[in-house]
Amino acid sequence: MVGKILEPEIRSLIDARNFGALREVFREWPPADVAEVILDLPEDEQVIIFRVLPHALAADVFEYLDIDAQQKLLRAMAHEQVGAILNEMAPDDRTALLEELPSAAARQLIQLLTPEERRVATALLGYPEGSVGRLMTPDFIAVREDWTVQQVLDYIREHGQDSETLNIIYVVDDLGKLIDDIRMREFLLRPLTAKVSDFRDETFVALSVNDSQQDALNVFRKYDRVALPVIDSNHVLVGIVTSDDMLDIAEQEATEDIQKFGGMEALEEPYMRIPLWRMVRKRAGWLIVLFLGETLTATAMANYQAELAKALVLALFLPLIISSGGNSGSQASTLMIRAMALGEVTLGDWWRVMRREIQAGLLLGAILGVIGVVRVGGWAFVGEQYLHRQPYGEHWPLVALTVGIALVGVVLWGTLSGSTVSPNPRHGTSPFRWRTLGLVRSTSSGIADLNALGYN
């Protein structure tokens, strides 16, 4: 919206080749707003704006663009400009971009990096897809426990400009092993002569480089952290993961859950970018399963044609009864998928889930059954008293009772089926949790698989 409003002014500056004024227009803007404006402009004008922006601002703006927009700009910009932006980007955002590209294109872009940034990019891409290692940034502040507050603050002033966040300061030993994490406010409130060892609480939470991004998201939710340290197998601090990265993961997880709610496999690529055949394959599987299941209804009805012919009025209620079962199954499936994604339910809870859904199915079926009986009885009464005809025949009480009992049975079966046939459940393992008493490892479960988006 902002871009549409300012588009005439921006285009006039571009047409007039007044690049100095154009630079001044965007200099004081937040990068997110600049990105919004750029997305509303044609591709050739986007390239012009990136050329006039300072390198640091251009990199910040580039990080706010979606992957498709980033790739289009990379193809349109010169190698020198691409290299400058990639070198200024945060390592975690750069990794997210590179893993989306074909391997040949990613290798070409890596060659544009400086030796130091190339080493960082290669190291991050070396971790498994979907792992915390791909998500972390190596830009953080680490101090020693024998330092004073004055030494820590001086070190932050000297080296803190490149840190991803200064909210949390990490304490390491001589070998780089993580000892503790301390909030910045502790340093600001302590005497300058106090040592770090005097006030660290020796309690912290850390992630392993090989933990899944889903596990990292669960830990962020549990502990309400703005950043978490990442360690390797030797407990050496190698990076941090921040909450803004977790927001992206949460969005991906929610998208996958919503797609699964609709009775399909989660798409691994954006809707407009995924090949048509792959999208059809993702959607066809469950449609085929549901279709084959529904053919059983036709088979059952075929075997009872004679009985239905004796009471043809019952056929009027078949769509109502079948749809009620489908709706109850959809409800149960949605509840189970989300509960498993949040770790509220695991596969080991199947019996407790079964008991609860049996009770819920019976109650829901009874509610709908009573409504069905009242519906049949009420319409039969109205037809007999006011329309002078009986729409459901002289045995309408039996019809009403049959509809009520059928609703109870179908809703119960639909609820049980929906709660037990949830797509793609998986077991995960939660990240490491360190305390002074030792190492504690717990497990959690979820169903939202985090697949690396990319080209095949």
Coordinates of C-alpha atoms in Angstrom, one line a residue:
M1 CA 0.0 0.0 0.0
V2 CA 2.8 2.4 0.9
G3 CA 4.5 1.6 -2.4
K4 CA 1.4 2.4 -4.4
I5 CA 1.1 5.8 -2.7
L6 CA 4.7 6.8 -3.3
E7 CA 5.1 5.1 -6.6
P8 CA 4.6 8.3 -8.7
E9 CA 7.1 10.2 -6.7
I10 CA 9.7 7.4 -6.8
R11 CA 9.2 6.9 -10.6
S12 CA 9.7 10.6 -11.2
L13 CA 13.0 10.5 -9.3
I14 CA 14.1 7.5 -11.4
D15 CA 13.1 9.1 -14.7
A16 CA 14.9 12.3 -13.7
R17 CA 18.0 10.2 -12.8
N18 CA 18.0 12.0 -9.4
F19 CA 19.6 9.1 -7.6
G20 CA 20.9 11.3 -4.8
A21 CA 17.4 12.3 -3.8
L22 CA 16.2 8.8 -4.2
R23 CA 18.9 7.6 -1.8
E24 CA 17.8 10.3 0.7
V25 CA 14.2 9.2 0.4
F26 CA 15.0 5.7 1.6
R27 CA 18.0 6.4 3.9
E28 CA 15.9 7.0 7.1
W29 CA 13.3 4.4 6.3
P30 CA 13.1 1.0 8.2
P31 CA 14.3 -1.8 5.9
A32 CA 10.9 -3.5 6.1
D33 CA 9.1 -0.5 4.7
V34 CA 11.7 -0.1 1.9
A35 CA 11.1 -3.7 1.0
E36 CA 7.4 -3.2 0.9
V37 CA 7.8 -0.2 -1.5
I38 CA 10.2 -2.1 -3.7
L39 CA 7.9 -5.0 -4.1
D40 CA 5.3 -2.7 -5.7
L41 CA 7.7 -1.5 -8.4
P42 CA 8.7 -3.2 -11.7
E43 CA 11.8 -5.4 -11.6
D44 CA 14.0 -3.0 -13.6
E45 CA 13.2 -0.1 -11.1
Q46 CA 13.8 -2.4 -8.2
V47 CA 17.3 -3.0 -9.5
I48 CA 17.9 0.8 -9.8
I49 CA 16.8 1.3 -6.2
F50 CA 19.1 -1.4 -4.9
R51 CA 22.0 0.2 -6.8
V52 CA 21.6 3.5 -5.1
L53 CA 21.0 2.2 -1.6
P54 CA 24.1 1.9 0.7
H55 CA 25.4 -1.7 0.9
A56 CA 24.4 -2.2 4.5
L57 CA 20.8 -0.9 4.0
A58 CA 20.5 -2.9 0.7
A59 CA 21.4 -6.1 2.5
D60 CA 18.9 -5.4 5.3
V61 CA 16.2 -4.7 2.8
F62 CA 17.1 -7.8 0.8
E63 CA 16.5 -9.9 3.8
Y64 CA 12.9 -8.7 4.1
L65 CA 12.0 -9.9 0.6
D66 CA 10.5 -13.3 0.0
I67 CA 12.6 -16.0 -1.7
D68 CA 11.1 -15.5 -5.1
A69 CA 11.7 -11.8 -5.1
Q70 CA 15.3 -12.3 -3.9
Q71 CA 16.0 -14.8 -6.7
K72 CA 14.6 -12.4 -9.4
L73 CA 16.7 -9.6 -8.1
L74 CA 19.8 -11.7 -8.0
R75 CA 19.3 -12.6 -11.7
A76 CA 18.8 -9.0 -12.6
M77 CA 21.7 -7.4 -10.7
A78 CA 25.4 -7.3 -11.6
H79 CA 27.8 -9.7 -9.9
E80 CA 29.5 -6.9 -8.0
Q81 CA 26.3 -5.8 -6.5
V82 CA 25.2 -9.3 -5.7
G83 CA 28.5 -10.0 -4.0
A84 CA 28.2 -6.8 -1.9
I85 CA 24.7 -7.7 -0.7
L86 CA 25.5 -11.3 0.1
N87 CA 28.6 -10.3 2.1
E88 CA 26.5 -7.9 4.1
M89 CA 23.6 -10.3 4.8
A90 CA 23.2 -12.0 8.1
P91 CA 24.6 -15.5 7.8
D92 CA 21.3 -17.3 8.7
D93 CA 19.3 -15.3 6.1
R94 CA 22.0 -15.9 3.5
T95 CA 21.8 -19.6 4.3
A96 CA 18.1 -19.6 3.8
L97 CA 18.5 -18.1 0.4
L98 CA 21.3 -20.4 -0.8
E99 CA 19.5 -23.6 0.2
E100 CA 16.6 -22.5 -1.9
L101 CA 18.7 -22.2 -5.0
P102 CA 19.8 -25.0 -7.4
S103 CA 23.2 -26.4 -6.3
A104 CA 25.0 -24.9 -9.3
A105 CA 23.6 -21.4 -8.7
A106 CA 24.4 -21.6 -5.0
R107 CA 28.0 -22.5 -5.8
Q108 CA 28.3 -19.5 -8.1
L109 CA 27.0 -17.2 -5.4
I110 CA 29.3 -18.6 -2.7
Q111 CA 32.3 -17.8 -5.0
L112 CA 31.3 -14.1 -4.8
L113 CA 31.8 -14.1 -1.0
T114 CA 34.9 -13.0 0.8
P115 CA 37.0 -15.9 2.2
E116 CA 35.7 -15.4 5.7
E117 CA 32.0 -15.2 4.7
R118 CA 32.6 -18.1 2.3
R119 CA 33.9 -20.2 5.2
V120 CA 30.8 -19.3 7.3
A121 CA 28.4 -20.0 4.5
T122 CA 30.0 -23.4 3.7
A123 CA 30.0 -24.4 7.3
L124 CA 26.3 -23.6 7.8
L125 CA 25.3 -25.3 4.6
G126 CA 27.2 -28.4 5.8
Y127 CA 24.6 -29.1 8.5
P128 CA 21.6 -31.3 7.7
E129 CA 18.6 -29.8 6.1
G130 CA 16.0 -28.8 8.6
S131 CA 18.5 -28.7 11.4
V132 CA 19.2 -25.9 13.8
G133 CA 22.7 -25.6 12.3
R134 CA 21.1 -24.3 9.1
L135 CA 19.2 -21.7 11.1
M136 CA 21.8 -20.3 13.4
T137 CA 24.1 -17.3 13.0
P138 CA 27.7 -17.3 14.3
D139 CA 27.5 -13.6 15.2
F140 CA 27.2 -13.3 18.9
I141 CA 29.0 -11.9 22.0
A142 CA 30.9 -14.4 24.2
V143 CA 32.8 -13.4 27.3
R144 CA 34.9 -15.1 30.1
E145 CA 33.6 -15.7 33.6
D146 CA 36.7 -14.0 35.1
W147 CA 36.1 -10.7 33.3
T148 CA 34.7 -7.7 35.1
V149 CA 31.6 -5.9 34.0
Q150 CA 33.8 -3.0 32.8
Q151 CA 35.7 -5.4 30.6
V152 CA 32.5 -6.9 29.2
L153 CA 31.0 -3.5 28.3
D154 CA 34.3 -2.4 26.7
Y155 CA 34.3 -5.7 24.6
I156 CA 30.7 -5.2 23.6
R157 CA 31.4 -1.6 22.4
E158 CA 34.3 -2.9 20.3
H159 CA 32.8 -6.0 18.8
G160 CA 29.0 -5.7 19.3
Q161 CA 28.2 -3.9 16.1
D162 CA 28.1 -7.2 14.1
S163 CA 26.3 -9.3 16.7
E164 CA 22.9 -10.6 15.8
T165 CA 21.6 -9.5 19.2
L166 CA 22.9 -7.9 22.4
N167 CA 20.1 -8.9 24.6
I168 CA 21.9 -12.0 25.7
I169 CA 25.6 -12.3 26.5
Y170 CA 27.2 -15.8 26.6
V171 CA 29.9 -17.0 28.9
V172 CA 32.4 -19.6 27.7
D173 CA 35.5 -21.2 29.1
D174 CA 39.0 -21.3 27.6
L175 CA 38.0 -24.0 25.1
G176 CA 34.9 -22.1 24.0
K177 CA 32.5 -24.4 25.8
L178 CA 29.2 -22.8 26.9
I179 CA 29.0 -22.1 30.6
D180 CA 26.1 -19.7 30.9
D181 CA 24.0 -17.1 29.3
I182 CA 23.3 -13.8 31.0
R183 CA 20.8 -11.1 30.1
M184 CA 22.3 -7.7 29.2
R185 CA 20.4 -6.0 31.9
E186 CA 22.4 -7.9 34.5
F187 CA 25.6 -6.2 33.3
L188 CA 24.0 -2.7 33.2
L189 CA 22.8 -3.1 36.8
R190 CA 26.0 -4.5 38.3
P191 CA 29.0 -2.5 39.6
L192 CA 31.7 -2.1 37.0
T193 CA 34.1 -4.0 39.3
A194 CA 31.9 -7.1 39.7
K195 CA 33.1 -10.2 38.0
V196 CA 30.9 -12.3 35.7
S197 CA 31.4 -15.3 38.0
D198 CA 29.8 -13.4 40.9
F199 CA 26.4 -13.2 39.4
R200 CA 25.9 -15.9 36.8
D201 CA 23.2 -18.3 37.8
E202 CA 24.6 -21.4 36.1
T203 CA 21.2 -22.2 34.6
F204 CA 20.6 -22.1 30.8
V205 CA 19.0 -23.8 27.9
A206 CA 20.9 -24.7 24.7
L207 CA 20.2 -26.3 21.4
S208 CA 22.4 -28.8 19.5
V209 CA 23.4 -28.1 15.9
N210 CA 21.7 -31.3 14.8
D211 CA 18.4 -30.7 16.6
S212 CA 15.5 -30.1 14.3
Q213 CA 14.1 -26.7 13.8
Q214 CA 10.7 -28.0 15.1
D215 CA 12.4 -28.9 18.4
A216 CA 14.0 -25.4 18.5
L217 CA 10.5 -23.9 18.1
N218 CA 9.2 -25.9 21.0
V219 CA 12.0 -24.7 23.3
F220 CA 11.4 -21.1 22.3
R221 CA 7.7 -21.5 23.1
K222 CA 8.5 -23.2 26.5
Y223 CA 11.1 -20.8 27.8
D224 CA 10.0 -17.5 26.1
R225 CA 13.5 -16.7 24.9
V226 CA 14.6 -14.0 22.4
A227 CA 17.7 -16.1 21.5
L228 CA 19.1 -19.5 22.3
P229 CA 22.7 -20.7 22.1
V230 CA 23.7 -23.5 19.8
I231 CA 26.5 -25.9 20.7
D232 CA 28.2 -28.8 18.9
S233 CA 28.8 -32.3 20.2
N234 CA 31.7 -31.1 22.3
H235 CA 29.5 -28.4 24.0
V236 CA 31.4 -25.7 22.2
L237 CA 29.3 -22.6 21.5
V238 CA 29.1 -22.2 17.7
G239 CA 26.1 -19.9 17.1
I240 CA 22.8 -18.6 18.2
V241 CA 19.2 -18.8 17.0
T242 CA 17.0 -15.7 17.4
S243 CA 13.2 -15.3 17.7
D244 CA 12.8 -13.7 14.3
D245 CA 14.1 -17.0 12.8
M246 CA 11.5 -18.9 14.9
L247 CA 8.7 -16.7 13.5
D248 CA 9.5 -18.0 10.0
I249 CA 9.6 -21.6 11.2
A250 CA 6.3 -21.1 13.1
E251 CA 4.7 -19.8 9.9
Q252 CA 6.0 -22.8 7.9
E253 CA 4.7 -25.1 10.6
A254 CA 1.3 -23.4 10.7
T255 CA 1.1 -23.6 6.9
E256 CA 1.8 -27.3 6.9
D257 CA -0.8 -27.9 9.6
I258 CA -3.4 -26.0 7.7
Q259 CA -2.7 -27.9 4.5
K260 CA -3.0 -31.2 6.4
F261 CA -6.3 -30.1 7.9
G262 CA -7.6 -29.9 4.4
G263 CA -6.8 -33.6 3.8
M264 CA -3.6 -33.4 1.8
E265 CA 0.2 -33.7 2.1
A266 CA 2.0 -30.5 3.1
L267 CA 3.4 -28.7 0.1
E268 CA 7.2 -28.2 0.1
E269 CA 7.1 -25.1 -2.0
P270 CA 4.9 -22.0 -2.3
Y271 CA 1.6 -22.5 -4.1
M272 CA 2.6 -20.4 -7.2
R273 CA 6.0 -22.0 -7.5
I274 CA 5.3 -25.7 -7.0
P275 CA 5.1 -27.7 -10.3
L276 CA 1.5 -28.6 -11.2
W277 CA 2.1 -32.3 -11.3
R278 CA 3.8 -32.3 -7.9
M279 CA 0.9 -30.4 -6.4
V280 CA -1.6 -32.9 -7.9
R281 CA 0.4 -35.7 -6.5
K282 CA 0.3 -34.1 -3.0
R283 CA -3.5 -33.7 -3.2
A284 CA -4.4 -36.9 -5.0
G285 CA -3.3 -39.4 -2.4
W286 CA -5.8 -38.6 0.3
L287 CA -8.5 -37.9 -2.3
I288 CA -8.0 -41.4 -3.6
V289 CA -8.1 -42.9 -0.1
L290 CA -11.3 -41.0 0.7
F291 CA -12.9 -41.9 -2.6
L292 CA -12.2 -45.6 -2.1
G293 CA -13.6 -45.4 1.4
E294 CA -16.8 -43.7 0.0
T295 CA -17.2 -46.5 -2.5
L296 CA -17.8 -48.8 0.4
T297 CA -21.0 -46.8 1.0
A298 CA -22.2 -47.5 -2.5
T299 CA -21.4 -51.2 -2.0
A300 CA -23.3 -51.3 1.3
M301 CA -26.3 -49.6 -0.3
A302 CA -26.3 -51.9 -3.3
N303 CA -26.6 -54.9 -0.9
Y304 CA -29.6 -53.3 0.8
Q305 CA -31.5 -52.2 -2.2
A306 CA -34.5 -54.4 -1.4
E307 CA -34.7 -53.0 2.2
L308 CA -34.4 -49.5 0.9
A309 CA -37.1 -50.1 -1.6
K310 CA -39.5 -51.1 1.2
A311 CA -38.7 -47.8 3.0
L312 CA -37.6 -45.5 0.3
V313 CA -38.1 -42.5 2.6
L314 CA -34.9 -43.5 4.4
A315 CA -32.9 -42.6 1.3
L316 CA -33.9 -39.0 1.8
F317 CA -31.7 -38.9 4.9
L318 CA -28.6 -40.6 3.6
P319 CA -26.8 -37.4 2.5
L320 CA -27.6 -35.9 5.9
I321 CA -26.3 -38.9 7.8
I322 CA -23.2 -39.3 5.7
S323 CA -22.2 -35.6 5.8
S324 CA -22.6 -35.6 9.6
G325 CA -20.1 -38.5 9.8
G326 CA -17.7 -36.7 7.5
N327 CA -18.0 -33.5 9.5
S328 CA -17.3 -35.2 12.8
G329 CA -14.3 -37.0 11.3
S330 CA -12.9 -33.7 10.0
Q331 CA -13.3 -32.1 13.4
A332 CA -11.5 -34.9 15.1
S333 CA -8.7 -35.1 12.6
T334 CA -8.1 -31.3 12.9
L335 CA -8.0 -31.5 16.7
M336 CA -5.5 -34.4 16.6
I337 CA -3.2 -32.9 14.0
R338 CA -2.9 -29.6 15.9
A339 CA -2.6 -31.3 19.3
M340 CA 0.2 -33.5 18.0
A341 CA 1.9 -30.5 16.4
L342 CA 1.9 -28.7 19.7
G343 CA 3.2 -31.7 21.6
E344 CA -0.1 -32.0 23.6
V345 CA -0.7 -35.5 22.3
T346 CA 1.8 -38.2 21.4
L347 CA 1.4 -41.6 19.6
G348 CA 1.7 -43.2 23.0
D349 CA -1.6 -41.5 24.1
W350 CA -3.6 -43.4 21.5
W351 CA -5.7 -45.3 24.1
R352 CA -6.6 -42.1 26.1
V353 CA -7.5 -40.4 22.8
M354 CA -9.6 -43.4 21.8
R355 CA -11.6 -43.3 25.1
R356 CA -12.1 -39.5 24.9
E357 CA -13.3 -39.7 21.3
I358 CA -15.6 -42.6 22.0
Q359 CA -17.3 -40.5 24.7
A360 CA -17.3 -37.4 22.5
G361 CA -18.6 -39.3 19.5
L362 CA -21.5 -40.8 21.6
L363 CA -22.4 -37.4 23.0
L364 CA -22.2 -35.6 19.7
G365 CA -24.1 -38.4 17.9
A366 CA -26.8 -38.2 20.6
I367 CA -27.1 -34.5 20.2
L368 CA -27.5 -34.8 16.4
G369 CA -29.7 -37.9 16.8
V370 CA -32.1 -36.0 19.0
I371 CA -32.2 -33.1 16.6
G372 CA -32.8 -35.6 13.7
V373 CA -35.7 -37.2 15.6
V374 CA -37.2 -33.9 16.4
R375 CA -36.8 -32.8 12.8
V376 CA -38.6 -35.9 11.4
G377 CA -41.3 -35.8 14.1
G378 CA -41.9 -32.0 13.7
W379 CA -42.2 -32.1 10.0
A380 CA -44.4 -35.2 10.1
F381 CA -46.7 -33.3 12.6
V382 CA -46.8 -30.2 10.4
G383 CA -47.5 -32.2 7.3
E384 CA -50.3 -34.1 8.9
Q385 CA -52.0 -31.2 10.7
Y386 CA -51.6 -28.4 8.2
L387 CA -50.7 -29.9 4.8
H388 CA -53.1 -32.8 5.2
R389 CA -50.5 -35.3 4.0
Q390 CA -47.8 -37.4 5.7
P391 CA -44.4 -36.8 4.1
Y392 CA -42.7 -39.7 5.8
G393 CA -45.6 -42.3 5.8
E394 CA -47.6 -43.8 8.5
H395 CA -44.6 -45.3 10.2
W396 CA -42.8 -42.0 10.6
P397 CA -41.9 -42.7 14.3
L398 CA -39.8 -45.7 13.2
V399 CA -38.2 -43.5 10.5
A400 CA -37.3 -40.9 13.1
L401 CA -35.9 -43.5 15.5
T402 CA -33.9 -45.1 12.6
V403 CA -32.4 -41.7 11.7
G404 CA -31.5 -40.9 15.3
I405 CA -29.7 -44.2 15.9
A406 CA -27.9 -44.0 12.5
L407 CA -26.6 -40.5 13.4
V408 CA -25.2 -41.8 16.7
G409 CA -23.4 -44.6 15.0
V410 CA -22.1 -42.7 12.0
V411 CA -20.9 -39.7 14.1
L412 CA -19.2 -42.1 16.5
W413 CA -17.4 -43.9 13.7
G414 CA -16.5 -40.7 12.0
T415 CA -15.0 -39.3 15.2
L416 CA -12.9 -42.4 15.8
S417 CA -11.7 -42.6 12.2
G418 CA -10.8 -38.9 12.2
S419 CA -8.8 -39.1 15.4
T420 CA -6.8 -42.2 14.5
V421 CA -6.1 -41.5 10.8
S422 CA -4.1 -38.3 11.1
P423 CA -1.5 -37.8 8.3
N424 CA 2.2 -37.9 8.7
P425 CA 2.7 -38.3 12.5
R426 CA 6.3 -38.4 13.5
H427 CA 8.3 -38.6 16.7
G428 CA 10.9 -35.9 17.5
T429 CA 13.4 -35.4 20.1
S430 CA 13.5 -32.1 22.1
P431 CA 16.7 -30.2 22.4
F432 CA 19.3 -30.6 25.1
R433 CA 18.7 -28.9 28.4
W434 CA 21.7 -28.1 30.6
R435 CA 21.8 -27.4 34.3
T436 CA 24.5 -27.7 37.0
L437 CA 23.2 -31.0 38.1
G438 CA 24.1 -32.5 34.7
L439 CA 22.6 -33.2 31.3
V440 CA 18.9 -33.9 30.9
R441 CA 17.4 -35.1 27.7
S442 CA 13.7 -35.2 27.2
T443 CA 11.5 -36.2 24.2
S444 CA 8.6 -34.5 22.6
S445 CA 6.4 -35.4 19.7
G446 CA 4.9 -33.5 16.7
I447 CA 3.5 -34.1 13.3
A448 CA 4.5 -30.9 11.4
D449 CA 7.5 -32.2 9.3
L450 CA 9.9 -29.4 8.4
N451 CA 11.1 -30.1 4.9
A452 CA 13.8 -28.0 3.3
L453 CA 12.3 -26.0 0.5
G454 CA 14.3 -26.2 -2.6
Y455 CA 14.6 -27.3 -6.2
N456 CA 14.6 -31.0 -7.2

